[in-house]
């Protein structure tokens, strides 16, 4: 998240959406720790803030690619006694063994595909979050003021 004034205006809304979005994270391939890492690498922007009909919150995930390898390290520490990993198993071969192999760098060549899949999933999920955030702001009558604040920053 950037330090711009429009983002400062939505801190409370983000906290609410974070809580509401938890069930979506549980259904995803990411653990909550992995999701936190993804969100740290994601910045939210408002496209076309000066146009009320076209304005929308988008997830800028340019930096997510840089943290994808770290997701496996965060995921490798999960499982068995920790929080369930959902459908994610550390590599496409799956399971604890796949996580251990990945952590040791013995992933067997599918890491590129696995990383690309994780990146696509992260991008999709962060955009779903952005859509939920905008919907929340709209339903609370705050979207126009947030959009206008973003427009004045350009």
mmCIF file of N, CA and C in Angstrom, residues 14-74:
data_model
loop_
_atom_site.group_PDB
_atom_site.id
_atom_site.type_symbol
_atom_site.label_atom_id
_atom_site.label_comp_id
_atom_site.label_asym_id
_atom_site.label_seq_id
_atom_site.Cartn_x
_atom_site.Cartn_y
_atom_site.Cartn_z
ATOM 1 N N UNK A 14 -10.411 -1.227 4.661
ATOM 2 C CA UNK A 14 -9.528 -2.367 4.379
ATOM 3 C C UNK A 14 -9.594 -3.385 5.514
ATOM 4 N N UNK A 15 -9.623 -2.919 6.732
ATOM 5 C CA UNK A 15 -9.700 -3.840 7.869
ATOM 6 C C UNK A 15 -10.990 -4.651 7.812
ATOM 7 N N UNK A 16 -12.081 -4.001 7.481
ATOM 8 C CA UNK A 16 -13.368 -4.693 7.374
ATOM 9 C C UNK A 16 -13.337 -5.704 6.242
ATOM 10 N N UNK A 17 -12.841 -5.299 5.082
ATOM 11 C CA UNK A 17 -12.774 -6.193 3.927
ATOM 12 C C UNK A 17 -11.815 -7.345 4.220
ATOM 13 N N UNK A 18 -10.724 -7.074 4.927
ATOM 14 C CA UNK A 18 -9.794 -8.148 5.309
ATOM 15 C C UNK A 18 -10.541 -9.243 6.065
ATOM 16 N N UNK A 19 -11.364 -8.848 7.024
ATOM 17 C CA UNK A 19 -12.114 -9.828 7.814
ATOM 18 C C UNK A 19 -13.118 -10.578 6.953
ATOM 19 N N UNK A 20 -13.824 -9.859 6.093
ATOM 20 C CA UNK A 20 -14.822 -10.484 5.233
ATOM 21 C C UNK A 20 -14.178 -11.398 4.188
ATOM 22 N N UNK A 21 -12.953 -11.099 3.793
ATOM 23 C CA UNK A 21 -12.269 -11.825 2.732
ATOM 24 C C UNK A 21 -11.572 -13.089 3.249
ATOM 25 N N UNK A 22 -11.523 -13.250 4.552
ATOM 26 C CA UNK A 22 -10.836 -14.394 5.146
ATOM 27 C C UNK A 22 -11.341 -15.719 4.606
ATOM 28 N N UNK A 23 -12.650 -15.856 4.444
ATOM 29 C CA UNK A 23 -13.197 -17.117 3.939
ATOM 30 C C UNK A 23 -12.720 -17.389 2.512
ATOM 31 N N UNK A 24 -12.534 -16.345 1.736
ATOM 32 C CA UNK A 24 -12.039 -16.513 0.362
ATOM 33 C C UNK A 24 -10.587 -16.999 0.377
ATOM 34 N N UNK A 25 -9.801 -16.522 1.326
ATOM 35 C CA UNK A 25 -8.409 -16.945 1.443
ATOM 36 C C UNK A 25 -8.352 -18.414 1.850
ATOM 37 N N UNK A 26 -9.210 -18.808 2.780
ATOM 38 C CA UNK A 26 -9.252 -20.202 3.227
ATOM 39 C C UNK A 26 -9.558 -21.125 2.052
ATOM 40 N N UNK A 27 -10.410 -20.684 1.129
ATOM 41 C CA UNK A 27 -10.775 -21.472 -0.046
ATOM 42 C C UNK A 27 -9.677 -21.476 -1.112
ATOM 43 N N UNK A 28 -8.736 -20.555 -1.002
ATOM 44 C CA UNK A 28 -7.697 -20.425 -2.025
ATOM 45 C C UNK A 28 -6.550 -21.400 -1.772
ATOM 46 N N UNK A 29 -5.567 -21.344 -2.636
ATOM 47 C CA UNK A 29 -4.393 -22.197 -2.493
ATOM 48 C C UNK A 29 -3.373 -21.607 -1.526
ATOM 49 N N UNK A 30 -3.638 -20.416 -0.996
ATOM 50 C CA UNK A 30 -2.680 -19.726 -0.146
ATOM 51 C C UNK A 30 -3.052 -19.819 1.326
ATOM 52 N N UNK A 31 -2.030 -19.944 2.173
ATOM 53 C CA UNK A 31 -2.248 -19.864 3.612
ATOM 54 C C UNK A 31 -2.415 -18.383 3.976
ATOM 55 N N UNK A 32 -2.857 -18.104 5.175
ATOM 56 C CA UNK A 32 -3.016 -16.703 5.581
ATOM 57 C C UNK A 32 -1.667 -15.987 5.624
ATOM 58 N N UNK A 33 -0.602 -16.704 5.984
ATOM 59 C CA UNK A 33 0.723 -16.087 5.985
ATOM 60 C C UNK A 33 1.174 -15.763 4.560
ATOM 61 N N UNK A 34 0.894 -16.655 3.632
ATOM 62 C CA UNK A 34 1.242 -16.398 2.238
ATOM 63 C C UNK A 34 0.440 -15.210 1.704
ATOM 64 N N UNK A 35 -0.838 -15.151 2.054
ATOM 65 C CA UNK A 35 -1.689 -14.042 1.624
ATOM 66 C C UNK A 35 -1.151 -12.721 2.164
ATOM 67 N N UNK A 36 -0.716 -12.709 3.410
ATOM 68 C CA UNK A 36 -0.139 -11.491 3.990
ATOM 69 C C UNK A 36 1.077 -11.036 3.198
ATOM 70 N N UNK A 37 1.907 -11.970 2.797
ATOM 71 C CA UNK A 37 3.084 -11.645 2.003
ATOM 72 C C UNK A 37 2.674 -11.090 0.639
ATOM 73 N N UNK A 38 1.680 -11.698 0.027
ATOM 74 C CA UNK A 38 1.179 -11.224 -1.271
ATOM 75 C C UNK A 38 0.649 -9.797 -1.139
ATOM 76 N N UNK A 39 -0.109 -9.550 -0.082
ATOM 77 C CA UNK A 39 -0.682 -8.211 0.111
ATOM 78 C C UNK A 39 0.399 -7.172 0.380
ATOM 79 N N UNK A 40 1.477 -7.582 1.022
ATOM 80 C CA UNK A 40 2.588 -6.666 1.258
ATOM 81 C C UNK A 40 3.217 -6.229 -0.065
ATOM 82 N N UNK A 41 3.219 -7.118 -1.038
ATOM 83 C CA UNK A 41 3.815 -6.824 -2.342
ATOM 84 C C UNK A 41 2.828 -6.185 -3.316
ATOM 85 N N UNK A 42 1.596 -5.986 -2.891
ATOM 86 C CA UNK A 42 0.547 -5.447 -3.768
ATOM 87 C C UNK A 42 0.243 -4.003 -3.390
ATOM 88 N N UNK A 43 0.122 -3.170 -4.392
ATOM 89 C CA UNK A 43 -0.307 -1.785 -4.185
ATOM 90 C C UNK A 43 -1.644 -1.598 -4.894
ATOM 91 N N UNK A 44 -2.508 -0.825 -4.283
ATOM 92 C CA UNK A 44 -3.805 -0.560 -4.889
ATOM 93 C C UNK A 44 -3.809 0.830 -5.492
ATOM 94 N N UNK A 45 -4.383 0.903 -6.685
ATOM 95 C CA UNK A 45 -4.466 2.148 -7.432
ATOM 96 C C UNK A 45 -5.894 2.325 -7.906
ATOM 97 N N UNK A 46 -6.236 3.554 -8.233
ATOM 98 C CA UNK A 46 -7.546 3.819 -8.822
ATOM 99 C C UNK A 46 -7.312 4.246 -10.263
ATOM 100 N N UNK A 47 -7.797 3.413 -11.183
ATOM 101 C CA UNK A 47 -7.730 3.751 -12.611
ATOM 102 C C UNK A 47 -8.815 4.768 -12.914
ATOM 103 N N UNK A 48 -8.498 5.728 -13.750
ATOM 104 C CA UNK A 48 -9.461 6.739 -14.212
ATOM 105 C C UNK A 48 -10.217 7.382 -13.041
ATOM 106 N N UNK A 49 -9.525 7.878 -12.029
ATOM 107 C CA UNK A 49 -10.226 8.421 -10.869
ATOM 108 C C UNK A 49 -11.063 9.657 -11.171
ATOM 109 N N UNK A 50 -10.738 10.341 -12.268
ATOM 110 C CA UNK A 50 -11.490 11.551 -12.615
ATOM 111 C C UNK A 50 -12.755 11.253 -13.415
ATOM 112 N N UNK A 51 -12.987 9.995 -13.741
ATOM 113 C CA UNK A 51 -14.169 9.592 -14.496
ATOM 114 C C UNK A 51 -15.038 8.680 -13.631
ATOM 115 N N UNK A 52 -16.143 9.205 -13.083
ATOM 116 C CA UNK A 52 -16.969 8.409 -12.177
ATOM 117 C C UNK A 52 -17.484 7.102 -12.781
ATOM 118 N N UNK A 53 -17.668 7.064 -14.093
ATOM 119 C CA UNK A 53 -18.200 5.866 -14.735
ATOM 120 C C UNK A 53 -17.133 4.790 -14.981
ATOM 121 N N UNK A 54 -15.890 5.205 -15.115
ATOM 122 C CA UNK A 54 -14.823 4.247 -15.434
ATOM 123 C C UNK A 54 -13.888 3.973 -14.259
ATOM 124 N N UNK A 55 -13.950 4.770 -13.221
ATOM 125 C CA UNK A 55 -13.036 4.629 -12.088
ATOM 126 C C UNK A 55 -13.219 3.274 -11.419
ATOM 127 N N UNK A 56 -12.073 2.660 -11.074
ATOM 128 C CA UNK A 56 -12.130 1.404 -10.334
ATOM 129 C C UNK A 56 -10.805 1.153 -9.636
ATOM 130 N N UNK A 57 -10.883 0.442 -8.541
ATOM 131 C CA UNK A 57 -9.674 0.067 -7.811
ATOM 132 C C UNK A 57 -9.064 -1.141 -8.502
ATOM 133 N N UNK A 58 -7.764 -1.058 -8.749
ATOM 134 C CA UNK A 58 -7.046 -2.179 -9.353
ATOM 135 C C UNK A 58 -5.871 -2.546 -8.457
ATOM 136 N N UNK A 59 -5.547 -3.823 -8.494
ATOM 137 C CA UNK A 59 -4.404 -4.323 -7.741
ATOM 138 C C UNK A 59 -3.172 -4.255 -8.636
ATOM 139 N N UNK A 60 -2.190 -3.479 -8.228
ATOM 140 C CA UNK A 60 -0.914 -3.421 -8.933
ATOM 141 C C UNK A 60 -0.040 -4.515 -8.332
ATOM 142 N N UNK A 61 0.157 -5.577 -9.089
ATOM 143 C CA UNK A 61 0.877 -6.754 -8.593
ATOM 144 C C UNK A 61 2.265 -6.897 -9.214
ATOM 145 N N UNK A 62 2.831 -5.798 -9.697
ATOM 146 C CA UNK A 62 4.147 -5.855 -10.331
ATOM 147 C C UNK A 62 5.208 -6.480 -9.425
ATOM 148 N N UNK A 63 5.125 -6.258 -8.131
ATOM 149 C CA UNK A 63 6.143 -6.746 -7.195
ATOM 150 C C UNK A 63 5.866 -8.162 -6.697
ATOM 151 N N UNK A 64 4.701 -8.710 -6.995
ATOM 152 C CA UNK A 64 4.345 -10.045 -6.512
ATOM 153 C C UNK A 64 5.304 -11.100 -7.059
ATOM 154 N N UNK A 65 5.722 -10.947 -8.297
ATOM 155 C CA UNK A 65 6.642 -11.907 -8.905
ATOM 156 C C UNK A 65 7.897 -12.093 -8.043
ATOM 157 N N UNK A 66 8.347 -11.020 -7.414
ATOM 158 C CA UNK A 66 9.563 -11.073 -6.610
ATOM 159 C C UNK A 66 9.401 -11.914 -5.343
ATOM 160 N N UNK A 67 8.179 -12.035 -4.842
ATOM 161 C CA UNK A 67 7.984 -12.766 -3.579
ATOM 162 C C UNK A 67 7.471 -14.188 -3.791
ATOM 163 N N UNK A 68 7.183 -14.578 -5.020
ATOM 164 C CA UNK A 68 6.653 -15.919 -5.290
ATOM 165 C C UNK A 68 7.560 -17.019 -4.725
ATOM 166 N N UNK A 69 8.877 -16.965 -4.937
ATOM 167 C CA UNK A 69 9.713 -18.026 -4.353
ATOM 168 C C UNK A 69 9.598 -18.095 -2.824
ATOM 169 N N UNK A 70 9.404 -16.958 -2.191
ATOM 170 C CA UNK A 70 9.285 -16.925 -0.735
ATOM 171 C C UNK A 70 7.981 -17.565 -0.266
ATOM 172 N N UNK A 71 6.960 -17.585 -1.123
ATOM 173 C CA UNK A 71 5.698 -18.226 -0.749
ATOM 174 C C UNK A 71 5.903 -19.692 -0.407
ATOM 175 N N UNK A 72 6.784 -20.341 -1.152
ATOM 176 C CA UNK A 72 7.066 -21.746 -0.867
ATOM 177 C C UNK A 72 7.725 -21.911 0.491
ATOM 178 N N UNK A 73 8.618 -20.980 0.852
ATOM 179 C CA UNK A 73 9.263 -21.044 2.162
ATOM 180 C C UNK A 73 8.247 -20.836 3.279
ATOM 181 N N UNK A 74 7.351 -19.887 3.084
ATOM 182 C CA UNK A 74 6.301 -19.652 4.070
ATOM 183 C C UNK A 74 5.388 -20.869 4.123
#
